[in-house]
mmCIF file of C-alpha atoms in Angstrom:
data_model
loop_
_atom_site.group_PDB
_atom_site.id
_atom_site.type_symbol
_atom_site.label_atom_id
_atom_site.label_comp_id
_atom_site.label_asym_id
_atom_site.label_seq_id
_atom_site.Cartn_x
_atom_site.Cartn_y
_atom_site.Cartn_z
ATOM 1 C CA MET A 1 -5.172 -7.944 13.242
ATOM 2 C CA GLN A 2 -6.577 -5.899 10.409
ATOM 3 C CA HIS A 3 -3.817 -4.656 8.146
ATOM 4 C CA SER A 4 -5.934 -3.690 5.139
ATOM 5 C CA GLN A 5 -8.608 -1.074 4.600
ATOM 6 C CA PRO A 6 -11.521 -2.544 2.656
ATOM 7 C CA ASN A 7 -13.675 0.470 3.488
ATOM 8 C CA GLY A 8 -11.428 2.663 1.383
ATOM 9 C CA GLU A 9 -10.309 4.969 4.199
ATOM 10 C CA VAL A 10 -7.238 6.943 3.162
ATOM 11 C CA PRO A 11 -5.080 8.049 6.115
ATOM 12 C CA SER A 12 -3.455 11.409 5.442
ATOM 13 C CA LEU A 13 -1.771 14.473 6.801
ATOM 14 C CA SER A 14 -2.357 17.674 4.866
ATOM 15 C CA VAL A 15 -0.483 20.935 4.560
ATOM 16 C CA GLU A 16 -0.821 23.990 2.372
ATOM 17 C CA VAL A 17 2.006 25.005 0.034
ATOM 18 C CA ARG A 18 2.875 27.785 -2.374
ATOM 19 C CA SER A 19 5.205 27.356 -5.297
ATOM 20 C CA THR A 20 8.604 28.929 -5.940
ATOM 21 C CA GLY A 21 10.989 26.465 -7.611
ATOM 22 C CA ASP A 22 14.458 25.602 -6.276
ATOM 23 C CA ASP A 23 16.268 22.600 -7.743
ATOM 24 C CA ALA A 24 19.219 22.874 -5.358
ATOM 25 C CA ARG A 25 16.910 22.788 -2.357
ATOM 26 C CA LEU A 26 15.095 19.763 -3.757
ATOM 27 C CA LEU A 27 18.343 17.855 -4.188
ATOM 28 C CA GLU A 28 19.116 18.617 -0.546
ATOM 29 C CA ILE A 29 15.700 17.386 0.603
ATOM 30 C CA LEU A 30 15.491 14.135 -1.382
ATOM 31 C CA PRO A 31 17.951 11.988 0.620
ATOM 32 C CA ARG A 32 16.348 13.125 3.886
ATOM 33 C CA ILE A 33 12.845 11.959 2.992
ATOM 34 C CA GLY A 34 13.514 8.227 2.919
ATOM 35 C CA ASP A 35 15.137 8.394 6.369
ATOM 36 C CA ALA A 36 12.520 10.626 8.019
ATOM 37 C CA GLU A 37 11.878 9.341 11.551
ATOM 38 C CA SER A 38 8.256 10.448 11.805
ATOM 39 C CA THR A 39 5.206 11.082 9.657
ATOM 40 C CA GLU A 40 5.312 14.753 10.587
ATOM 41 C CA THR A 41 8.889 15.047 9.338
ATOM 42 C CA ALA A 42 8.075 13.191 6.118
ATOM 43 C CA VAL A 43 5.105 15.471 5.436
ATOM 44 C CA THR A 44 7.154 18.598 6.109
ATOM 45 C CA LEU A 45 9.876 17.458 3.731
ATOM 46 C CA PHE A 46 7.283 16.509 1.119
ATOM 47 C CA ARG A 47 5.771 19.976 1.404
ATOM 48 C CA GLU A 48 9.189 21.577 0.914
ATOM 49 C CA ALA A 49 9.900 19.303 -2.065
ATOM 50 C CA VAL A 50 6.637 20.286 -3.755
ATOM 51 C CA PHE A 51 7.492 23.915 -3.049
ATOM 52 C CA SER A 52 10.964 23.426 -4.552
ATOM 53 C CA LEU A 53 9.536 21.920 -7.735
ATOM 54 C CA GLY A 54 7.555 25.077 -8.369
ATOM 55 C CA ALA A 55 4.262 23.328 -7.734
ATOM 56 C CA ASP A 56 1.194 24.489 -5.829
ATOM 57 C CA ALA A 57 0.027 21.081 -4.609
ATOM 58 C CA GLY A 58 1.125 17.500 -4.272
ATOM 59 C CA VAL A 59 -0.116 14.081 -3.260
ATOM 60 C CA PHE A 60 1.689 10.781 -2.900
ATOM 61 C CA MET A 61 -0.244 7.554 -2.643
ATOM 62 C CA SER A 62 0.819 3.967 -2.054
ATOM 63 C CA CYS A 63 -1.572 1.195 -3.030
ATOM 64 C CA LEU A 64 -0.919 -2.268 -1.638
ATOM 65 C CA SER A 65 -3.062 -5.281 -2.567
ATOM 66 C CA ASP A 66 -2.727 -8.149 -0.106
ATOM 67 C CA ASP A 67 -4.971 -10.304 -2.293
ATOM 68 C CA ALA A 68 -7.847 -9.940 -4.740
ATOM 69 C CA THR A 69 -10.192 -8.546 -2.077
ATOM 70 C CA ARG A 70 -8.037 -6.482 0.291
ATOM 71 C CA THR A 71 -6.411 -3.194 -0.655
ATOM 72 C CA SER A 72 -4.575 -0.778 1.616
ATOM 73 C CA LEU A 73 -4.158 2.868 0.635
ATOM 74 C CA ARG A 74 -1.696 5.178 2.343
ATOM 75 C CA SER A 75 -1.153 8.785 1.366
ATOM 76 C CA LEU A 76 0.705 12.005 2.070
ATOM 77 C CA TRP A 77 -0.893 15.306 1.083
ATOM 78 C CA ALA A 78 0.651 18.706 0.375
ATOM 79 C CA CYS A 79 -2.450 20.558 -0.748
ATOM 80 C CA ASP A 80 -5.801 21.866 0.432
ATOM 81 C CA PRO A 81 -6.868 19.480 3.243
ATOM 82 C CA VAL A 82 -10.435 19.621 1.919
ATOM 83 C CA TRP A 83 -9.242 17.710 -1.154
ATOM 84 C CA ALA A 84 -7.742 14.978 1.001
ATOM 85 C CA ALA A 85 -10.982 14.633 2.959
ATOM 86 C CA GLU A 86 -13.115 14.636 -0.175
ATOM 87 C CA TYR A 87 -10.898 12.043 -1.842
ATOM 88 C CA ALA A 88 -11.414 9.694 1.100
ATOM 89 C CA SER A 89 -15.096 10.331 1.819
ATOM 90 C CA ARG A 90 -16.152 10.028 -1.823
ATOM 91 C CA ARG A 91 -13.833 7.046 -2.424
ATOM 92 C CA LEU A 92 -12.360 8.840 -5.411
ATOM 93 C CA PHE A 93 -9.517 6.342 -5.654
ATOM 94 C CA SER A 94 -11.965 4.176 -7.610
ATOM 95 C CA HIS A 95 -12.008 6.795 -10.395
ATOM 96 C CA ASP A 96 -8.490 8.194 -10.084
ATOM 97 C CA PRO A 97 -6.826 8.244 -13.542
ATOM 98 C CA TRP A 98 -3.465 9.129 -11.986
ATOM 99 C CA LEU A 99 -3.519 6.016 -9.804
ATOM 100 C CA ARG A 100 -4.768 3.932 -12.731
ATOM 101 C CA TYR A 101 -1.820 5.085 -14.831
ATOM 102 C CA ALA A 102 0.717 4.414 -12.071
ATOM 103 C CA THR A 103 -0.632 0.893 -11.581
ATOM 104 C CA HIS A 104 0.287 -0.122 -15.124
ATOM 105 C CA GLU A 105 3.078 2.237 -16.205
ATOM 106 C CA SER A 106 6.449 3.332 -14.862
ATOM 107 C CA GLU A 107 7.319 6.497 -16.814
ATOM 108 C CA PRO A 108 6.539 9.990 -15.463
ATOM 109 C CA ILE A 109 4.139 11.911 -17.704
ATOM 110 C CA PHE A 110 2.402 15.246 -17.875
ATOM 111 C CA ALA A 111 -1.200 14.726 -16.858
ATOM 112 C CA SER A 112 -2.355 16.671 -19.923
ATOM 113 C CA THR A 113 -1.406 13.635 -22.047
ATOM 114 C CA LEU A 114 -3.528 11.285 -19.946
ATOM 115 C CA ARG A 115 -7.055 10.886 -21.282
ATOM 116 C CA PRO A 116 -9.860 9.973 -18.852
ATOM 117 C CA ALA A 117 -11.220 6.479 -19.401
ATOM 118 C CA SER A 118 -14.710 7.317 -18.109
ATOM 119 C CA ALA A 119 -17.023 10.179 -17.240
ATOM 120 C CA GLU A 120 -16.143 9.585 -13.586
ATOM 121 C CA GLU A 121 -12.459 10.075 -14.325
ATOM 122 C CA GLY A 122 -13.285 13.282 -16.185
ATOM 123 C CA ALA A 123 -15.210 14.529 -13.156
ATOM 124 C CA PHE A 124 -12.262 13.588 -10.939
ATOM 125 C CA LEU A 125 -9.892 15.718 -13.027
ATOM 126 C CA ALA A 126 -12.277 18.667 -13.005
ATOM 127 C CA THR A 127 -12.530 18.516 -9.229
ATOM 128 C CA ALA A 128 -8.764 18.105 -8.797
ATOM 129 C CA ALA A 129 -8.196 21.241 -10.890
ATOM 130 C CA THR A 130 -10.061 23.308 -8.299
ATOM 131 C CA TYR A 131 -7.625 22.139 -5.614
ATOM 132 C CA GLY A 132 -4.387 23.122 -7.338
ATOM 133 C CA PHE A 133 -4.063 20.422 -10.006
ATOM 134 C CA ALA A 134 -5.127 22.336 -13.141
ATOM 135 C CA SER A 135 -1.916 20.951 -14.652
ATOM 136 C CA ALA A 136 0.169 18.175 -13.187
ATOM 137 C CA VAL A 137 3.005 15.696 -13.464
ATOM 138 C CA ILE A 138 2.357 12.039 -12.641
ATOM 139 C CA ALA A 139 5.339 9.989 -11.454
ATOM 140 C CA PRO A 140 4.777 6.274 -10.744
ATOM 141 C CA ALA A 141 6.915 4.565 -8.119
ATOM 142 C CA PRO A 142 7.115 0.874 -9.084
ATOM 143 C CA SER A 143 8.244 -1.818 -6.671
ATOM 144 C CA GLY A 144 9.860 -5.224 -6.778
ATOM 145 C CA VAL A 145 6.512 -6.998 -6.269
ATOM 146 C CA GLY A 146 4.826 -5.732 -9.432
ATOM 147 C CA THR A 147 1.339 -4.289 -9.306
ATOM 148 C CA SER A 148 0.736 -5.650 -5.802
ATOM 149 C CA ARG A 149 2.463 -2.553 -4.431
ATOM 150 C CA VAL A 150 2.643 0.666 -6.424
ATOM 151 C CA GLY A 151 3.232 4.288 -5.570
ATOM 152 C CA MET A 152 2.011 7.403 -7.345
ATOM 153 C CA LEU A 153 3.184 10.997 -7.017
ATOM 154 C CA CYS A 154 1.194 13.860 -8.491
ATOM 155 C CA ILE A 155 2.478 17.418 -8.305
ATOM 156 C CA GLY A 156 0.155 20.104 -9.573
ATOM 157 C CA SER A 157 -0.189 23.763 -10.421
ATOM 158 C CA GLN A 158 -3.135 26.132 -10.409
ATOM 159 C CA ASP A 159 -1.863 27.301 -13.816
ATOM 160 C CA ALA A 160 -3.248 25.030 -16.532
ATOM 161 C CA GLN A 161 -0.152 25.704 -18.659
ATOM 162 C CA HIS A 162 2.505 25.240 -15.990
ATOM 163 C CA PHE A 163 2.968 21.469 -16.244
ATOM 164 C CA VAL A 164 2.191 20.468 -19.825
ATOM 165 C CA ASP A 165 3.910 18.326 -22.434
ATOM 166 C CA GLY A 166 6.841 20.237 -23.892
ATOM 167 C CA THR A 167 7.563 22.438 -20.858
ATOM 168 C CA GLY A 168 10.720 20.494 -20.018
ATOM 169 C CA ALA A 169 11.951 17.034 -19.065
ATOM 170 C CA LYS A 170 13.809 18.077 -15.911
ATOM 171 C CA VAL A 171 10.688 18.211 -13.770
ATOM 172 C CA ARG A 172 9.800 14.632 -14.729
ATOM 173 C CA VAL A 173 13.253 13.414 -13.672
ATOM 174 C CA LEU A 174 13.030 15.233 -10.343
ATOM 175 C CA ALA A 175 9.454 14.072 -9.785
ATOM 176 C CA ARG A 176 10.538 10.457 -10.347
ATOM 177 C CA ALA A 177 13.279 10.823 -7.734
ATOM 178 C CA LEU A 178 10.828 12.354 -5.262
ATOM 179 C CA ALA A 179 8.289 9.586 -5.902
ATOM 180 C CA MET A 180 10.823 6.858 -5.177
ATOM 181 C CA GLU A 181 11.978 8.468 -1.922
ATOM 182 C CA LEU A 182 8.395 8.899 -0.723
ATOM 183 C CA HIS A 183 7.638 5.308 -1.671
ATOM 184 C CA ARG A 184 10.674 4.139 0.266
ATOM 185 C CA TRP A 185 9.577 6.056 3.349
ATOM 186 C CA LEU A 186 6.006 4.738 3.239
ATOM 187 C CA GLN A 187 7.251 1.199 2.692
ATOM 188 C CA GLN A 188 9.476 1.430 5.785
ATOM 189 C CA SER A 189 6.650 2.984 7.795
ATOM 190 C CA MET A 190 4.195 0.234 6.855
ATOM 191 C CA ARG A 191 6.795 -2.433 7.647
ATOM 192 C CA LYS A 192 7.394 -1.031 11.139
ATOM 193 C CA GLU A 193 3.668 -0.739 11.742
ATOM 194 C CA LEU A 194 2.999 -4.352 10.778
ATOM 195 C CA LEU A 195 5.896 -5.664 12.852
ATOM 196 C CA LEU A 196 4.591 -3.747 15.854
ATOM 197 C CA LYS A 197 0.955 -4.829 15.462
ATOM 198 C CA ALA A 198 1.729 -8.460 14.652
ATOM 199 C CA ASN A 199 4.468 -8.726 17.282
ATOM 200 C CA LEU A 200 6.411 -11.142 15.101
ATOM 201 C CA THR A 201 9.394 -12.885 16.649
ATOM 202 C CA ASP A 202 12.727 -13.637 15.016
ATOM 203 C CA ALA A 203 11.769 -17.308 15.075
ATOM 204 C CA GLU A 204 8.567 -16.581 13.139
ATOM 205 C CA LEU A 205 10.453 -14.548 10.554
ATOM 206 C CA GLU A 206 12.808 -17.506 10.201
ATOM 207 C CA LEU A 207 9.785 -19.737 9.513
ATOM 208 C CA LEU A 208 8.768 -17.376 6.727
ATOM 209 C CA ARG A 209 12.249 -17.580 5.236
ATOM 210 C CA HIS A 210 11.963 -21.366 5.197
ATOM 211 C CA GLU A 211 8.581 -21.058 3.480
ATOM 212 C CA ALA A 212 10.110 -18.706 0.916
ATOM 213 C CA ALA A 213 12.746 -21.345 0.214
ATOM 214 C CA GLY A 214 9.997 -23.909 -0.430
ATOM 215 C CA HIS A 215 10.769 -26.053 2.607
ATOM 216 C CA SER A 216 8.113 -28.414 3.915
ATOM 217 C CA SER A 217 7.227 -28.732 7.584
ATOM 218 C CA LYS A 218 9.264 -31.930 7.703
ATOM 219 C CA VAL A 219 12.364 -30.205 6.312
ATOM 220 C CA ILE A 220 11.935 -27.222 8.616
ATOM 221 C CA GLY A 221 11.409 -29.530 11.592
ATOM 222 C CA ALA A 222 14.596 -31.420 10.818
ATOM 223 C CA ALA A 223 16.516 -28.128 10.595
ATOM 224 C CA LEU A 224 15.120 -26.927 13.929
ATOM 225 C CA ASN A 225 15.202 -30.346 15.587
ATOM 226 C CA VAL A 226 11.450 -30.444 16.258
ATOM 227 C CA GLU A 227 8.548 -32.501 14.904
ATOM 228 C CA ASP A 228 6.813 -31.387 11.739
ATOM 229 C CA LYS A 229 3.532 -31.136 13.676
ATOM 230 C CA THR A 230 5.176 -28.530 15.886
ATOM 231 C CA ILE A 231 6.106 -26.551 12.787
ATOM 232 C CA ASP A 232 2.498 -26.703 11.594
ATOM 233 C CA CYS A 233 1.312 -25.342 14.948
ATOM 234 C CA ARG A 234 3.845 -22.529 14.803
ATOM 235 C CA PHE A 235 2.645 -21.587 11.336
ATOM 236 C CA GLN A 236 -0.945 -21.527 12.572
ATOM 237 C CA ARG A 237 0.000 -18.966 15.208
ATOM 238 C CA LEU A 238 1.991 -16.992 12.639
ATOM 239 C CA ASN A 239 -0.911 -16.996 10.174
ATOM 240 C CA ALA A 240 -3.247 -15.672 12.865
ATOM 241 C CA LYS A 241 -0.886 -12.811 13.635
ATOM 242 C CA LEU A 242 -0.827 -11.782 9.962
ATOM 243 C CA ASP A 243 -4.561 -12.373 9.458
ATOM 244 C CA ALA A 244 -3.668 -14.913 6.777
ATOM 245 C CA PRO A 245 -5.656 -18.084 5.980
ATOM 246 C CA ASP A 246 -2.530 -20.130 5.258
ATOM 247 C CA ARG A 247 1.250 -19.990 5.273
ATOM 248 C CA ARG A 248 1.449 -19.191 1.563
ATOM 249 C CA THR A 249 -0.631 -16.055 2.091
ATOM 250 C CA ALA A 250 1.428 -15.200 5.159
ATOM 251 C CA LEU A 251 4.549 -15.315 3.013
ATOM 252 C CA ARG A 252 2.912 -13.096 0.388
ATOM 253 C CA ILE A 253 2.055 -10.506 3.050
ATOM 254 C CA ALA A 254 5.587 -10.676 4.429
ATOM 255 C CA LYS A 255 7.016 -9.962 0.979
ATOM 256 C CA LEU A 256 4.579 -7.130 0.267
ATOM 257 C CA TYR A 257 5.535 -5.429 3.515
ATOM 258 C CA SER A 258 9.267 -6.146 3.057
ATOM 259 C CA LEU A 259 9.490 -8.165 6.261
ATOM 260 C CA LEU A 260 12.079 -10.542 4.825
#
């Protein structure tokens, strides 16, 4: 099973939006996002949330690093679909200053205060401006597993002065709330997807809980009334299902995807 995307492909659904601004509507939408039953519903609600924030465009991205070599990117787009396609085909995540910021920081900021760290990042910002992000708010969505799983929301405006430092703190608070709900939905979606693809049993999840507790095969075997060699064999099958080289990595994947 391949649960990561080393080729940098960014799955997405895209919709076009136009801004108005409606805080009451946003507060109605927020609790519905995390419980959305389908991707289509989540995207529709995201579009309405962007609309309610008075923005012209939005993107939410979740970056999950299984290990030092495997990274999975998932995204929801409420903007020109050409931007979503260009972001993926040109692998722009490698030069995305918004994602870089969200990986190391937790506070929402106006993008105008974020300085590009390279010429490539400067080019990224110039291109993004043509797709409705002339000004923007960046809202990180941190998780309980540190930088191994981070989320990033960017809401943008075609007006370069719409979202700038000093235009008000309320939008940053609302953007943070939206980012966390989107992150929650994507986390649940990825968990369901992995459980379905790996076809993990309750017994295998119980093995992972024993591993999390630091139990050896001998201890686990005694608890389950089987030989420790049997436990080792069960872990080998479990590791294969999660595409993990060993049980420690299998546990790390389980934690990243909130299986336990």
